Coordinates of C-alpha atoms in Angstrom, one line a residue:
Chain G
M9 CA 106.0 78.9 182.9
K10 CA 109.3 76.9 183.0
K11 CA 107.7 74.3 180.9
M12 CA 106.7 76.9 178.3
K13 CA 110.2 78.3 178.1
L14 CA 111.6 74.8 177.6
L15 CA 109.1 74.2 174.9
F16 CA 110.0 77.4 173.1
T17 CA 113.6 76.6 173.2
V18 CA 113.0 73.1 171.8
L19 CA 110.8 74.6 169.1
L20 CA 113.5 77.2 168.2
I21 CA 116.1 74.5 167.9
V22 CA 113.9 72.3 165.7
M23 CA 113.1 75.3 163.5
T24 CA 116.6 76.5 162.9
S25 CA 117.9 73.0 162.3
A26 CA 115.2 72.3 159.8
I27 CA 116.1 75.5 157.9
N28 CA 119.8 75.3 158.0
A29 CA 121.2 72.0 158.7
Q30 CA 120.9 70.1 155.5
T31 CA 121.3 72.8 152.8
Y32 CA 124.6 73.5 151.0
K33 CA 125.1 76.4 148.9
T34 CA 127.9 77.6 146.6
R35 CA 128.5 80.8 144.6
D36 CA 131.3 79.7 142.4
A37 CA 130.0 76.8 140.4
Q38 CA 132.0 76.5 137.2
I39 CA 130.4 75.9 133.8
F40 CA 132.5 75.3 130.7
F41 CA 131.3 74.7 127.2
N42 CA 133.2 74.1 123.9
P43 CA 131.1 74.0 120.8
N44 CA 134.1 73.6 118.5
K45 CA 133.9 70.6 116.2
D46 CA 137.6 70.1 116.9
Q47 CA 137.7 70.0 120.6
S48 CA 141.3 71.0 120.8
H49 CA 140.3 74.4 119.6
K50 CA 138.9 76.9 122.1
D51 CA 137.7 79.6 119.8
Y52 CA 134.1 79.4 120.7
A53 CA 134.6 78.0 124.1
A54 CA 133.5 79.9 127.2
E55 CA 133.5 79.6 130.9
S56 CA 131.6 81.0 133.9
K57 CA 132.8 80.7 137.4
E58 CA 130.0 82.5 139.0
G59 CA 127.1 80.0 139.0
T60 CA 125.1 79.6 142.2
A61 CA 124.0 76.2 143.3
V62 CA 122.1 74.8 146.2
L63 CA 121.7 71.2 147.4
K64 CA 119.1 70.0 149.9
V65 CA 120.4 66.8 151.4
E66 CA 117.3 65.1 152.8
T67 CA 115.2 65.6 149.7
N68 CA 118.0 65.3 147.1
D69 CA 116.8 68.5 145.5
V70 CA 119.4 70.5 143.6
A71 CA 119.2 73.8 141.8
L72 CA 121.7 75.7 139.7
L73 CA 121.6 79.2 138.3
V74 CA 124.2 80.7 136.0
P75 CA 124.0 84.4 135.0
M76 CA 124.6 84.3 131.2
K77 CA 126.7 87.5 131.3
T78 CA 129.3 85.7 133.5
F79 CA 130.4 83.6 130.5
H80 CA 133.7 84.8 129.2
F81 CA 135.3 84.0 125.9
N82 CA 138.9 84.4 124.6
N83 CA 137.6 86.7 121.8
A84 CA 135.6 89.6 123.1
L85 CA 133.8 89.9 119.8
L86 CA 132.4 86.4 120.2
E87 CA 131.3 87.2 123.7
E88 CA 129.4 90.1 122.3
H89 CA 127.8 87.9 119.7
F90 CA 127.0 85.3 122.3
N91 CA 125.2 87.9 124.4
E92 CA 123.6 90.0 121.7
N93 CA 122.8 87.7 118.8
Y94 CA 122.7 84.1 120.0
L95 CA 121.6 83.9 123.6
H96 CA 119.9 87.3 123.9
T97 CA 121.1 87.6 127.4
D98 CA 119.3 90.9 128.1
K99 CA 116.0 89.1 127.6
F100 CA 117.1 85.8 129.1
P101 CA 119.6 86.6 131.8
N102 CA 120.0 83.2 133.5
A103 CA 120.4 79.6 132.6
T104 CA 118.9 77.4 135.3
F105 CA 118.6 73.7 136.3
K106 CA 116.3 72.3 138.9
G107 CA 115.9 68.7 139.7
K108 CA 116.9 65.7 141.9
L109 CA 120.0 63.7 142.4
I110 CA 119.4 60.0 142.0
G111 CA 121.4 57.6 144.0
F112 CA 122.5 60.2 146.4
S113 CA 122.4 59.8 150.2
K114 CA 123.8 62.0 152.9
D115 CA 126.0 59.2 154.2
Q116 CA 128.2 59.7 151.1
L117 CA 129.1 63.2 152.3
T118 CA 130.6 61.8 155.5
K119 CA 133.0 59.4 153.8
D120 CA 135.7 60.2 151.3
G121 CA 135.3 58.6 147.9
V122 CA 134.0 58.8 144.4
Y123 CA 130.3 58.0 143.8
T124 CA 128.4 57.7 140.5
L125 CA 125.0 59.3 140.6
S126 CA 122.7 60.8 138.1
S127 CA 120.5 63.9 138.0
E128 CA 117.1 64.4 136.5
G129 CA 115.2 67.6 136.1
Q130 CA 114.6 70.6 133.9
V131 CA 117.1 72.9 132.2
T132 CA 116.0 76.4 131.2
L133 CA 118.2 78.1 128.6
H134 CA 117.3 80.9 126.2
G135 CA 113.8 80.9 127.5
V136 CA 113.3 77.2 126.6
T137 CA 112.7 74.6 129.2
K138 CA 113.6 71.0 128.5
N139 CA 113.8 67.8 130.5
F140 CA 117.2 66.8 131.4
K141 CA 119.0 63.7 132.5
A142 CA 122.7 63.1 132.9
P143 CA 125.2 61.1 134.9
V144 CA 126.9 62.9 137.8
K145 CA 130.2 62.1 139.5
L146 CA 130.4 63.0 143.2
E147 CA 133.8 63.3 144.8
V148 CA 134.0 63.7 148.5
K149 CA 137.3 64.6 150.0
G150 CA 137.4 65.9 153.6
K151 CA 135.2 68.9 153.9
T152 CA 134.5 69.3 150.2
A153 CA 132.0 67.6 147.9
T154 CA 132.5 68.2 144.2
F155 CA 129.8 67.3 141.7
N156 CA 130.9 66.9 138.1
C157 CA 128.5 66.6 135.3
S158 CA 129.3 66.3 131.6
F159 CA 126.5 66.4 129.1
K160 CA 125.6 67.6 125.6
I161 CA 122.9 69.9 124.3
K162 CA 121.7 70.8 120.9
A163 CA 121.6 74.5 120.2
E164 CA 118.4 74.2 118.0
E165 CA 116.5 72.5 120.8
Y166 CA 116.8 75.7 122.7
S167 CA 116.0 77.8 119.6
I168 CA 119.5 79.2 119.4
D169 CA 120.2 80.2 115.8
I170 CA 123.7 79.6 114.6
P171 CA 124.6 81.5 111.4
A172 CA 125.4 79.3 108.4
I173 CA 128.9 80.7 108.1
V174 CA 129.8 79.6 111.6
K175 CA 128.0 76.2 111.6
P176 CA 130.6 74.2 109.8
K177 CA 133.1 74.9 112.6
L178 CA 130.8 73.8 115.4
S179 CA 129.7 70.3 116.4
D180 CA 126.0 69.5 116.3
E181 CA 126.0 68.9 120.0
T182 CA 127.7 71.2 122.4
P183 CA 129.5 69.5 125.3
I184 CA 129.1 71.2 128.6
E185 CA 130.9 70.5 131.9
A186 CA 129.6 71.6 135.2
N187 CA 131.9 71.6 138.2
I188 CA 130.1 72.4 141.5
K189 CA 132.0 72.3 144.7
F190 CA 130.3 72.5 148.1
Q191 CA 132.0 73.2 151.4
L192 CA 130.7 70.8 154.0
N193 CA 130.6 71.5 157.7
Chain W
M12 CA 97.4 78.6 178.0
K13 CA 97.6 75.1 176.7
K14 CA 95.5 76.1 173.7
L15 CA 97.9 78.9 173.0
L16 CA 100.9 76.5 173.1
L17 CA 99.2 74.1 170.9
F18 CA 98.5 76.8 168.4
L19 CA 102.1 78.0 168.5
F20 CA 103.3 74.5 168.0
V21 CA 101.1 73.9 165.0
A22 CA 101.9 77.2 163.5
C23 CA 105.6 76.6 163.8
S24 CA 105.4 73.1 162.3
F25 CA 103.5 74.6 159.4
F26 CA 106.3 77.1 159.0
I27 CA 108.9 74.3 159.0
R28 CA 106.9 72.4 156.4
A29 CA 106.5 75.5 154.3
R30 CA 110.3 76.1 154.4
A31 CA 111.1 72.5 153.5
Q32 CA 108.9 72.6 150.5
D33 CA 110.3 75.9 149.3
D34 CA 111.5 76.0 145.8
L35 CA 115.3 75.9 145.8
L36 CA 115.6 77.5 142.4
G37 CA 113.2 80.2 143.4
D38 CA 115.5 81.1 146.2
L39 CA 118.5 81.3 143.9
V40 CA 116.6 83.4 141.4
K41 CA 115.6 85.7 144.3
D42 CA 119.1 85.9 145.5
D43 CA 120.4 86.7 142.1
A44 CA 117.7 89.3 141.5
A45 CA 118.4 91.0 144.9
K46 CA 122.1 91.4 143.9
V47 CA 122.6 94.9 142.6
K48 CA 124.6 94.5 139.4
Q49 CA 126.3 96.8 137.0
N50 CA 124.7 96.3 133.7
F51 CA 127.0 97.7 131.1
T52 CA 125.6 98.5 127.8
I53 CA 127.3 96.4 125.1
A54 CA 127.5 96.7 121.4
T55 CA 126.6 100.3 121.0
F56 CA 128.3 100.0 117.6
K57 CA 129.3 97.0 115.6
S58 CA 132.9 98.0 115.0
T59 CA 135.6 100.3 116.4
R60 CA 134.8 102.7 113.6
I61 CA 131.3 104.1 112.8
I62 CA 132.5 104.6 109.2
N63 CA 135.4 106.9 108.9
L64 CA 135.5 108.1 112.5
E65 CA 136.2 106.2 115.6
S66 CA 133.3 104.8 117.6
I67 CA 133.3 104.3 121.4
E68 CA 133.7 100.6 120.9
M69 CA 137.1 99.2 121.7
T70 CA 138.5 95.8 120.8
G71 CA 138.2 93.6 123.9
K72 CA 140.8 93.2 126.6
G73 CA 143.7 91.1 125.4
N74 CA 142.3 91.2 121.8
L75 CA 144.2 92.3 118.7
E76 CA 142.2 93.7 115.9
F77 CA 143.5 94.0 112.4
M78 CA 141.6 96.3 110.0
I79 CA 142.1 96.9 106.4
S80 CA 140.3 99.7 104.7
H81 CA 140.0 101.0 101.2
R82 CA 138.6 104.2 99.7
F83 CA 138.3 104.0 95.9
G84 CA 138.2 106.8 93.3
S85 CA 135.1 108.9 92.8
I86 CA 132.1 107.1 91.5
W87 CA 131.4 109.6 88.8
K88 CA 133.7 112.4 87.6
E89 CA 132.0 115.1 85.7
G90 CA 132.9 115.3 82.0
K91 CA 134.5 111.9 82.1
G92 CA 131.5 110.2 80.6
W93 CA 132.0 106.5 79.7
T94 CA 135.4 106.5 81.3
N95 CA 133.6 106.4 84.6
V96 CA 131.9 103.2 83.5
S97 CA 135.2 101.6 82.3
Q98 CA 136.7 102.6 85.6
L99 CA 133.9 100.6 87.2
F100 CA 132.7 103.7 89.1
G101 CA 136.0 104.3 90.8
L102 CA 136.7 100.7 91.8
N103 CA 139.0 100.2 88.9
A104 CA 140.3 103.7 88.6
G105 CA 143.8 102.9 90.0
A106 CA 143.3 105.5 92.7
A107 CA 142.6 103.8 96.0
N108 CA 143.7 104.8 99.4
T109 CA 144.6 101.9 101.6
Y110 CA 144.5 102.0 105.4
M111 CA 145.9 99.2 107.6
S112 CA 145.7 99.2 111.3
F113 CA 146.3 97.2 114.4
D114 CA 144.5 97.8 117.7
Y115 CA 145.4 96.1 120.9
S116 CA 143.6 96.5 124.3
F117 CA 145.7 96.0 127.3
T118 CA 142.8 96.5 129.7
D119 CA 139.1 97.1 129.4
Y120 CA 139.7 100.8 129.3
L121 CA 142.9 101.3 127.3
N122 CA 143.5 100.7 123.7
L123 CA 146.5 101.5 121.6
G124 CA 146.7 101.4 117.9
F125 CA 149.0 101.8 114.9
A126 CA 148.1 102.4 111.3
A127 CA 149.7 102.9 107.9
T128 CA 147.3 105.3 106.2
G129 CA 148.7 105.6 102.7
N130 CA 150.9 108.3 101.1
A131 CA 153.7 107.4 103.5
K132 CA 151.7 108.6 106.5
Y133 CA 151.6 106.7 109.8
E134 CA 149.4 107.1 112.8
T135 CA 149.4 105.9 116.3
W136 CA 146.8 106.5 118.9
A137 CA 145.4 105.9 122.4
K138 CA 141.7 105.4 123.2
I139 CA 140.7 105.6 126.8
R140 CA 137.3 104.7 128.1
L141 CA 136.2 107.4 130.6
L142 CA 132.6 106.4 131.2
R143 CA 130.4 103.4 130.2
Q144 CA 126.7 103.6 129.7
Q145 CA 125.2 101.5 132.4
T146 CA 122.3 100.8 134.7
G147 CA 122.0 99.1 138.0
L148 CA 124.6 100.0 140.6
K149 CA 125.2 103.3 138.8
N150 CA 123.1 105.0 136.3
I151 CA 125.1 106.5 133.5
P152 CA 123.2 107.5 130.4
V153 CA 126.1 107.9 128.0
S154 CA 129.5 106.4 127.2
L155 CA 132.4 108.7 127.0
T156 CA 135.7 107.9 125.4
W157 CA 138.8 110.0 124.9
F158 CA 140.7 109.5 121.6
S159 CA 144.1 111.0 120.8
L160 CA 146.0 110.4 117.6
T161 CA 149.4 111.4 116.2
N162 CA 150.0 111.5 112.5
F163 CA 153.4 111.4 111.0
D164 CA 153.9 112.4 107.4
G165 CA 156.8 110.4 106.0
S166 CA 156.4 111.4 102.4
D167 CA 158.9 113.2 100.2
G168 CA 156.4 116.0 100.2
P169 CA 156.8 119.6 99.0
S170 CA 159.4 120.2 101.8
P171 CA 161.6 117.2 102.1
N172 CA 164.0 119.0 104.3
D173 CA 161.5 119.7 107.0
F174 CA 162.4 119.0 110.5
A175 CA 160.8 115.8 111.7
W176 CA 158.7 117.8 114.2
N177 CA 157.1 119.7 111.4
R178 CA 155.7 116.5 109.9
F179 CA 153.5 115.8 112.9
S180 CA 149.8 116.5 113.2
F181 CA 147.5 115.6 116.1
L182 CA 143.8 114.8 116.5
H183 CA 142.0 114.8 119.8
Q184 CA 138.4 113.8 120.2
I185 CA 135.8 113.2 122.9
L186 CA 133.4 110.5 121.8
I187 CA 130.0 110.8 123.4
A188 CA 127.6 107.9 122.6
R189 CA 124.4 106.6 123.7
K190 CA 122.7 103.3 122.7
I191 CA 119.2 104.7 122.6
S192 CA 117.4 101.4 121.9
D193 CA 118.5 97.9 121.0
K194 CA 118.8 99.0 117.4
F195 CA 119.6 102.7 117.4
S196 CA 122.8 104.3 118.7
L197 CA 124.0 107.9 118.3
Q198 CA 127.4 109.4 118.8
L199 CA 128.6 113.0 119.0
T200 CA 132.2 113.7 118.2
P201 CA 133.8 117.1 118.8
S202 CA 137.3 117.1 117.3
F203 CA 140.4 119.3 117.7
I204 CA 143.1 119.0 115.1
H205 CA 146.5 120.6 115.4
Y206 CA 149.1 120.8 112.6
N207 CA 152.6 121.5 113.8
I208 CA 153.2 123.5 110.7
V209 CA 150.9 124.9 108.0
P210 CA 151.8 126.8 104.8
Y211 CA 152.0 130.6 105.3
G212 CA 148.6 132.3 104.5
Y213 CA 146.3 134.8 106.1
N214 CA 143.5 132.3 106.7
N215 CA 145.7 129.3 107.3
T216 CA 145.5 128.0 110.8
N217 CA 147.3 125.3 112.9
N218 CA 144.2 124.6 114.9
I219 CA 141.0 123.2 113.4
F220 CA 137.8 122.3 115.1
S221 CA 135.1 120.0 113.8
L222 CA 131.9 118.5 115.1
A223 CA 130.5 115.2 113.9
I224 CA 127.4 113.1 114.5
G225 CA 127.2 109.5 113.6
G226 CA 124.9 106.6 114.2
R227 CA 123.7 103.2 113.3
Y228 CA 120.5 101.4 113.0
K229 CA 120.4 97.7 113.2
L230 CA 118.4 96.0 110.5
T231 CA 119.0 92.4 111.8
N232 CA 121.3 90.9 114.3
K233 CA 124.1 90.8 111.7
T234 CA 123.4 93.9 109.6
A235 CA 123.1 97.6 110.3
I236 CA 122.9 100.9 108.4
S237 CA 125.3 103.5 109.6
F238 CA 125.7 107.2 108.8
E239 CA 128.1 110.0 109.6
Y240 CA 128.1 113.8 109.1
A241 CA 131.0 115.9 110.1
R242 CA 131.3 119.7 109.8
Q243 CA 134.6 121.5 109.8
L244 CA 134.1 124.7 111.8
N245 CA 137.1 126.8 110.8
G246 CA 140.1 127.0 108.5
Y247 CA 138.7 125.7 105.2
K248 CA 138.2 128.9 103.1
D249 CA 140.6 130.9 101.1
L250 CA 143.7 129.1 102.2
L251 CA 147.1 129.0 100.6
D252 CA 148.9 125.7 99.9
E253 CA 152.6 125.0 99.9
S254 CA 153.0 126.4 96.4
A255 CA 151.1 129.6 97.5
S256 CA 148.1 128.9 95.3
A257 CA 144.6 129.4 96.7
V258 CA 142.7 126.4 97.9
N259 CA 139.3 125.8 99.4
Y260 CA 138.4 122.7 101.3
V261 CA 134.9 121.3 101.6
P262 CA 133.8 121.5 105.2
D263 CA 131.1 118.8 105.0
L264 CA 131.8 115.1 105.2
F265 CA 129.0 112.8 104.5
S266 CA 129.1 109.0 104.8
L267 CA 126.5 106.3 104.5
G268 CA 127.4 102.7 105.3
Y269 CA 126.2 99.2 105.6
D270 CA 127.7 97.0 108.4
W271 CA 127.7 93.2 108.0
D272 CA 128.9 91.1 110.8
T273 CA 129.7 87.6 109.6
G274 CA 130.4 86.1 113.0
G275 CA 134.2 86.5 112.8
H276 CA 134.8 89.5 110.5
I277 CA 133.0 92.8 110.4
F278 CA 132.6 94.3 106.9
Q279 CA 131.6 97.9 106.5
F280 CA 130.7 99.0 103.0
F281 CA 130.1 102.7 102.6
F282 CA 129.8 105.7 100.4
T283 CA 131.8 108.7 101.7
S284 CA 132.6 112.1 100.4
S285 CA 136.3 111.8 101.1
S286 CA 139.0 109.9 99.5
S287 CA 141.4 110.4 102.3
A288 CA 142.1 107.4 104.6
T289 CA 143.0 109.3 107.7
N290 CA 140.7 111.1 110.1
I291 CA 142.9 114.2 110.0
G292 CA 142.6 114.5 106.2
Q293 CA 138.8 113.8 106.3
L294 CA 138.1 116.3 109.0
S295 CA 140.4 119.1 108.0
A296 CA 141.4 118.9 104.3
N297 CA 138.5 117.3 102.5
T298 CA 138.5 118.1 98.7
N299 CA 135.4 116.1 97.7
D300 CA 132.2 118.0 97.4
I301 CA 129.2 115.7 97.6
R302 CA 127.1 118.3 95.8
L303 CA 129.2 117.9 92.7
G304 CA 128.8 114.1 93.0
N305 CA 132.3 113.6 94.4
F306 CA 131.8 110.6 96.5
S307 CA 133.4 107.2 96.5
L308 CA 132.9 103.7 97.5
G309 CA 134.9 102.1 100.3
F310 CA 135.0 99.3 102.8
N311 CA 136.5 98.5 106.2
L312 CA 137.2 94.9 107.0
N313 CA 138.3 93.9 110.5
R314 CA 139.0 90.8 112.3
S315 CA 140.0 90.4 115.9
Y316 CA 142.1 87.7 117.6
G317 CA 142.0 86.6 121.2
I318 CA 145.7 86.9 122.1
K319 CA 145.3 86.5 125.8
R320 CA 143.6 83.3 127.0
V321 CA 140.6 83.9 129.1
V322 CA 139.3 80.4 128.9
K323 CA 141.9 78.0 130.4
S324 CA 142.3 74.7 128.7
H325 CA 140.2 71.9 130.0

């Protein structure tokens, strides 16, 4: 009977550690995009600070979800257009990414420094899923690990229609910056 | 006993494996779906005006909206024949009422505005959001907005020596709107108008009530058809004006419009049976009878500017 108890305890420990130990989660991932041709302008730029992200250390799996309605613009009218006319956020409420970090190992999280990685996977936006690959910068400092990823997307690849009257003001490719900070412990 | 233990062990290891292979994104999606959110209905109308009358829409927080609006002369005046054509159906008649306004929203629920409405009249108003149509956390089927406006008549007028207080009139409205589908929205607008002074007359009254219904139907993402009908409920028949001559106002106000959203501006082109540029004039002293063909072309043009930075510079 004692043996059994011990076995159960061991099992319990193994189970909980397997579930919890190596997964990091955040609820305030920041996504910023600025489609202006002239990047010093912020007219059409928007930012969300409410993305959720999860990182599984031993498999290098990452996932990111951004509720589209959490993107806010300077001009409320543009925000309405963004939701109603361009991204149809009632129909497609989330933008997601799932994939892997390449060049990442869990030792990096234990030592302060800046590491250059890349990520590969699939982005789903406006109901369209595309393969995705971009460089990622990881900065570890004490108990925080910040992943920075800058990349560009083309609106038409995600079947987002931009009206002809606005098009001249926008660049063909929209630069996007993701800033995802995990608390390590 | 040993068999049982073995079984448990195998079962548990399966469980662990299953967890390990779980789809991370799936978890996030589930988390997000489990969160009870407040889904506010947006874009019930394209603009802060349906046509003549206020809509429940407010310019966004920290946004300044500038609007310029014109109402031209009657499209066709009876007995004027070809003059109507040479006046380009009212567009070139030399009788246009111009309305210019600024709207600023300090918060999501409070909007203040100021307008010059032509004929030396000025208006200032407050628009307060009481309820927003929403689903999710709370279920509210309609949006409710309170609108109060003060009009000051700065004209020479028939009684230039009037006390300033006598030059004021007020409009109070409750705007009740529902976005019925993606395309179709309706709004009911009961109004109460108070004139501080009216000419002496048996039927003249300081307090006028009116009921309006307005709506829009989206044709595409950028265009919509809008309509308005307002009915004045009292104080329009057998009145006396300042010079003590009899006057009848037309209690019906019809408008039909076309909204065009260019991405930065919103244009509203419309036909309306009033040449007045202010809501008080349209709802309580309308002289244009649509049955006699007295309606005119007009447009609203508005543009909003983000004054307060929401997106910090990167």
